């Protein structure tokens, strides 16, 4: 998964390629790659929005963005994607009929389900592993620091 800003750039370029393809009369099969890129980017952005609602502990502590700034970015991205989706729906419906849009929506659901089961599950497991390692590391360092202080205090008179 890419970061939301890169995913928005990918979605924007794929959407532009789709619009251009429709305007020059490319058939829907030749635009499949662009459509797939757009759908993958939208899926990545949706996942990033989901993660922003429940961020990892270290992101909460060390994030450089304010809550307001992050909320505004997410809102803007969401509205841009809604506009792109609506325009894409109109283009596909006019080119292939309204049933084509419903087929596309079903394909999008299938792609998201597959990505969630594989890519996102792996990413989630990796994130949890790194959080556990970081917590163990910080706990160990803290314990060693405390042991060192206790040792120094108990051996103060022997120097």
C-alpha atoms as a printed R data frame, in Angstrom:
    type eleno elety resid chain resno       x       y       z
1   ATOM     1    CA   UNK     A     1   0.000   0.000   0.000
2   ATOM     2    CA   UNK     A     2   1.191   3.473  -0.797
3   ATOM     3    CA   UNK     A     3   0.658   6.607   1.224
4   ATOM     4    CA   UNK     A     4  -2.587   8.553   0.631
5   ATOM     5    CA   UNK     A     5  -0.903  11.418  -1.217
6   ATOM     6    CA   UNK     A     6   0.778   9.073  -3.702
7   ATOM     7    CA   UNK     A     7  -2.428   7.066  -4.032
8   ATOM     8    CA   UNK     A     8  -4.351  10.262  -4.847
9   ATOM     9    CA   UNK     A     9  -1.778  11.093  -7.536
10  ATOM    10    CA   UNK     A    10  -2.136   7.587  -8.985
11  ATOM    11    CA   UNK     A    11  -5.942   7.825  -8.868
12  ATOM    12    CA   UNK     A    12  -5.827  11.237 -10.556
13  ATOM    13    CA   UNK     A    13  -3.541  10.099 -13.367
14  ATOM    14    CA   UNK     A    14  -5.536   6.900 -13.934
15  ATOM    15    CA   UNK     A    15  -8.769   8.887 -13.961
16  ATOM    16    CA   UNK     A    16  -7.335  11.344 -16.504
17  ATOM    17    CA   UNK     A    17  -6.236   8.436 -18.689
18  ATOM    18    CA   UNK     A    18  -9.743   6.954 -18.468
19  ATOM    19    CA   UNK     A    19 -11.380  10.238 -19.455
20  ATOM    20    CA   UNK     A    20  -8.962  10.665 -22.333
21  ATOM    21    CA   UNK     A    21  -9.560   7.080 -23.442
22  ATOM    22    CA   UNK     A    22 -13.312   7.594 -23.512
23  ATOM    23    CA   UNK     A    23 -12.977  10.887 -25.406
24  ATOM    24    CA   UNK     A    24 -10.837   9.314 -28.142
25  ATOM    25    CA   UNK     A    25 -13.068   6.243 -28.350
26  ATOM    26    CA   UNK     A    26 -10.871   3.553 -26.852
27  ATOM    27    CA   UNK     A    27 -12.755   0.373 -26.069
28  ATOM    28    CA   UNK     A    28 -13.346  -0.650 -22.477
29  ATOM    29    CA   UNK     A    29 -10.969  -3.620 -22.696
30  ATOM    30    CA   UNK     A    30  -8.026  -1.386 -23.562
31  ATOM    31    CA   UNK     A    31  -8.811   0.866 -20.604
32  ATOM    32    CA   UNK     A    32  -8.840  -2.005 -18.103
33  ATOM    33    CA   UNK     A    33  -5.335  -1.255 -16.841
34  ATOM    34    CA   UNK     A    34  -6.211   2.379 -16.098
35  ATOM    35    CA   UNK     A    35  -9.431   1.327 -14.417
36  ATOM    36    CA   UNK     A    36  -7.552  -1.204 -12.319
37  ATOM    37    CA   UNK     A    37  -4.980   1.437 -11.271
38  ATOM    38    CA   UNK     A    38  -7.786   3.814 -10.281
39  ATOM    39    CA   UNK     A    39  -9.619   1.148  -8.284
40  ATOM    40    CA   UNK     A    40  -6.428   0.054  -6.506
41  ATOM    41    CA   UNK     A    41  -5.581   3.645  -5.599
42  ATOM    42    CA   UNK     A    42  -9.107   4.211  -4.273
43  ATOM    43    CA   UNK     A    43  -8.798   1.048  -2.213
44  ATOM    44    CA   UNK     A    44  -5.466   2.240  -0.784
45  ATOM    45    CA   UNK     A    45  -6.946   5.628   0.076
46  ATOM    46    CA   UNK     A    46  -9.965   4.038   1.752
47  ATOM    47    CA   UNK     A    47  -7.630   1.865   3.804
48  ATOM    48    CA   UNK     A    48  -5.550   4.908   4.785
49  ATOM    49    CA   UNK     A    49  -8.738   6.661   5.918
50  ATOM    50    CA   UNK     A    50  -9.645   3.603   7.978
51  ATOM    51    CA   UNK     A    51  -6.181   3.555   9.556
52  ATOM    52    CA   UNK     A    52  -6.394   7.286  10.282
53  ATOM    53    CA   UNK     A    53  -9.487   6.656  12.396
54  ATOM    54    CA   UNK     A    54  -7.562   4.129  14.484
55  ATOM    55    CA   UNK     A    55  -3.859   5.028  14.180
56  ATOM    56    CA   UNK     A    56  -1.050   2.998  15.726
57  ATOM    57    CA   UNK     A    57   0.259   4.202  19.078
58  ATOM    58    CA   UNK     A    58   3.522   5.570  17.687
59  ATOM    59    CA   UNK     A    59   1.743   7.553  14.983
60  ATOM    60    CA   UNK     A    60  -0.406   9.119  17.686
61  ATOM    61    CA   UNK     A    61   2.690  10.124  19.635
62  ATOM    62    CA   UNK     A    62   5.007  11.252  16.836
63  ATOM    63    CA   UNK     A    63   2.740  12.442  14.015
64  ATOM    64    CA   UNK     A    64   3.749  15.827  12.679
65  ATOM    65    CA   UNK     A    65   0.236  16.713  11.491
66  ATOM    66    CA   UNK     A    66  -2.438  18.318  13.556
67  ATOM    67    CA   UNK     A    67  -5.810  16.637  13.857
68  ATOM    68    CA   UNK     A    68  -7.414  19.454  11.890
69  ATOM    69    CA   UNK     A    69  -4.852  19.236   9.089
70  ATOM    70    CA   UNK     A    70  -5.265  15.483   8.751
71  ATOM    71    CA   UNK     A    71  -9.060  15.774   8.810
72  ATOM    72    CA   UNK     A    72  -9.004  18.411   6.071
73  ATOM    73    CA   UNK     A    73  -6.724  16.279   3.875
74  ATOM    74    CA   UNK     A    74  -8.954  13.233   4.313
75  ATOM    75    CA   UNK     A    75 -12.101  15.261   3.606
76  ATOM    76    CA   UNK     A    76 -10.602  16.756   0.438
77  ATOM    77    CA   UNK     A    77  -9.452  13.362  -0.812
78  ATOM    78    CA   UNK     A    78 -12.850  11.838  -0.106
79  ATOM    79    CA   UNK     A    79 -14.653  14.555  -2.055
80  ATOM    80    CA   UNK     A    80 -12.253  14.299  -5.008
81  ATOM    81    CA   UNK     A    81 -12.789  10.550  -5.180
82  ATOM    82    CA   UNK     A    82 -16.568  10.946  -4.957
83  ATOM    83    CA   UNK     A    83 -16.462  13.369  -7.903
84  ATOM    84    CA   UNK     A    84 -14.222  11.034  -9.903
85  ATOM    85    CA   UNK     A    85 -16.459   8.050  -9.131
86  ATOM    86    CA   UNK     A    86 -19.580   9.944 -10.197
87  ATOM    87    CA   UNK     A    87 -17.984  11.110 -13.444
88  ATOM    88    CA   UNK     A    88 -16.646   7.625 -14.100
89  ATOM    89    CA   UNK     A    89 -20.121   6.174 -13.502
90  ATOM    90    CA   UNK     A    90 -21.576   8.565 -16.083
91  ATOM    91    CA   UNK     A    91 -18.853   7.775 -18.620
92  ATOM    92    CA   UNK     A    92 -19.142   4.014 -18.263
93  ATOM    93    CA   UNK     A    93 -22.935   4.073 -18.216
94  ATOM    94    CA   UNK     A    94 -23.063   6.160 -21.396
95  ATOM    95    CA   UNK     A    95 -20.435   4.035 -23.124
96  ATOM    96    CA   UNK     A    96 -21.574   0.534 -22.083
97  ATOM    97    CA   UNK     A    97 -24.965   0.923 -20.463
98  ATOM    98    CA   UNK     A    98 -26.037   1.125 -16.803
99  ATOM    99    CA   UNK     A    99 -25.511  -2.615 -16.203
100 ATOM   100    CA   UNK     A   100 -21.791  -2.139 -16.935
101 ATOM   101    CA   UNK     A   101 -21.493   0.192 -13.938
102 ATOM   102    CA   UNK     A   102 -23.055  -2.436 -11.686
103 ATOM   103    CA   UNK     A   103 -20.597  -5.026 -13.027
104 ATOM   104    CA   UNK     A   104 -17.758  -2.630 -12.279
105 ATOM   105    CA   UNK     A   105 -18.982  -2.071  -8.733
106 ATOM   106    CA   UNK     A   106 -19.088  -5.839  -8.191
107 ATOM   107    CA   UNK     A   107 -15.550  -6.189  -9.575
108 ATOM   108    CA   UNK     A   108 -14.417  -3.411  -7.221
109 ATOM   109    CA   UNK     A   109 -15.927  -5.252  -4.249
110 ATOM   110    CA   UNK     A   110 -14.132  -8.433  -5.279
111 ATOM   111    CA   UNK     A   111 -10.804  -6.616  -5.654
112 ATOM   112    CA   UNK     A   112 -11.165  -4.966  -2.246
113 ATOM   113    CA   UNK     A   113 -12.050  -8.255  -0.627
114 ATOM   114    CA   UNK     A   114  -9.024  -9.941  -2.167
115 ATOM   115    CA   UNK     A   115  -6.689  -7.086  -1.191
116 ATOM   116    CA   UNK     A   116  -8.052  -7.040   2.338
117 ATOM   117    CA   UNK     A   117  -7.527 -10.759   2.728
118 ATOM   118    CA   UNK     A   118  -3.948 -10.692   1.484
119 ATOM   119    CA   UNK     A   119  -2.159  -7.381   1.319
120 ATOM   120    CA   UNK     A   120  -3.835  -5.589   4.181
121 ATOM   121    CA   UNK     A   121  -3.709  -8.606   6.486
122 ATOM   122    CA   UNK     A   122   0.040  -8.904   5.898
123 ATOM   123    CA   UNK     A   123   0.547  -5.201   6.466
124 ATOM   124    CA   UNK     A   124  -1.505  -5.295   9.660
125 ATOM   125    CA   UNK     A   125   0.506  -8.243  10.998
126 ATOM   126    CA   UNK     A   126   3.782  -6.479  10.174
127 ATOM   127    CA   UNK     A   127   2.585  -3.300  11.904
128 ATOM   128    CA   UNK     A   128   1.596  -5.189  15.063
129 ATOM   129    CA   UNK     A   129   4.926  -7.028  15.095
130 ATOM   130    CA   UNK     A   130   6.877  -3.755  14.858
131 ATOM   131    CA   UNK     A   131   4.787  -2.199  17.628
132 ATOM   132    CA   UNK     A   132   5.447  -5.182  19.908
133 ATOM   133    CA   UNK     A   133   9.184  -5.071  19.162
134 ATOM   134    CA   UNK     A   134   9.279  -1.324  19.879
135 ATOM   135    CA   UNK     A   135   7.380  -1.737  23.158
136 ATOM   136    CA   UNK     A   136   9.698  -4.557  24.263
137 ATOM   137    CA   UNK     A   137  12.743  -2.486  23.311
138 ATOM   138    CA   UNK     A   138  11.581   0.602  25.205
139 ATOM   139    CA   UNK     A   139  10.550  -1.485  28.220
140 ATOM   140    CA   UNK     A   140  13.936  -3.219  28.279
141 ATOM   141    CA   UNK     A   141  15.799   0.082  27.990
142 ATOM   142    CA   UNK     A   142  13.699   1.566  30.796
143 ATOM   143    CA   UNK     A   143  14.313  -1.446  33.026
144 ATOM   144    CA   UNK     A   144  18.067  -1.302  32.349
145 ATOM   145    CA   UNK     A   145  18.065   2.403  33.174
146 ATOM   146    CA   UNK     A   146  16.288   1.760  36.478
147 ATOM   147    CA   UNK     A   147  18.638  -1.129  37.340
148 ATOM   148    CA   UNK     A   148  21.587   1.134  36.578
149 ATOM   149    CA   UNK     A   149  20.262   3.867  38.863
150 ATOM   150    CA   UNK     A   150  19.614   1.381  41.674
151 ATOM   151    CA   UNK     A   151  23.106  -0.066  41.246
152 ATOM   152    CA   UNK     A   152  24.689   3.407  41.337
153 ATOM   153    CA   UNK     A   153  22.746   4.353  44.469
154 ATOM   154    CA   UNK     A   154  23.596   1.098  46.250
155 ATOM   155    CA   UNK     A   155  27.283   1.340  45.345
156 ATOM   156    CA   UNK     A   156  27.619   5.039  46.064
157 ATOM   157    CA   UNK     A   157  29.572   4.500  49.251
158 ATOM   158    CA   UNK     A   158  32.104   2.085  47.722
159 ATOM   159    CA   UNK     A   159  33.726   4.617  45.376
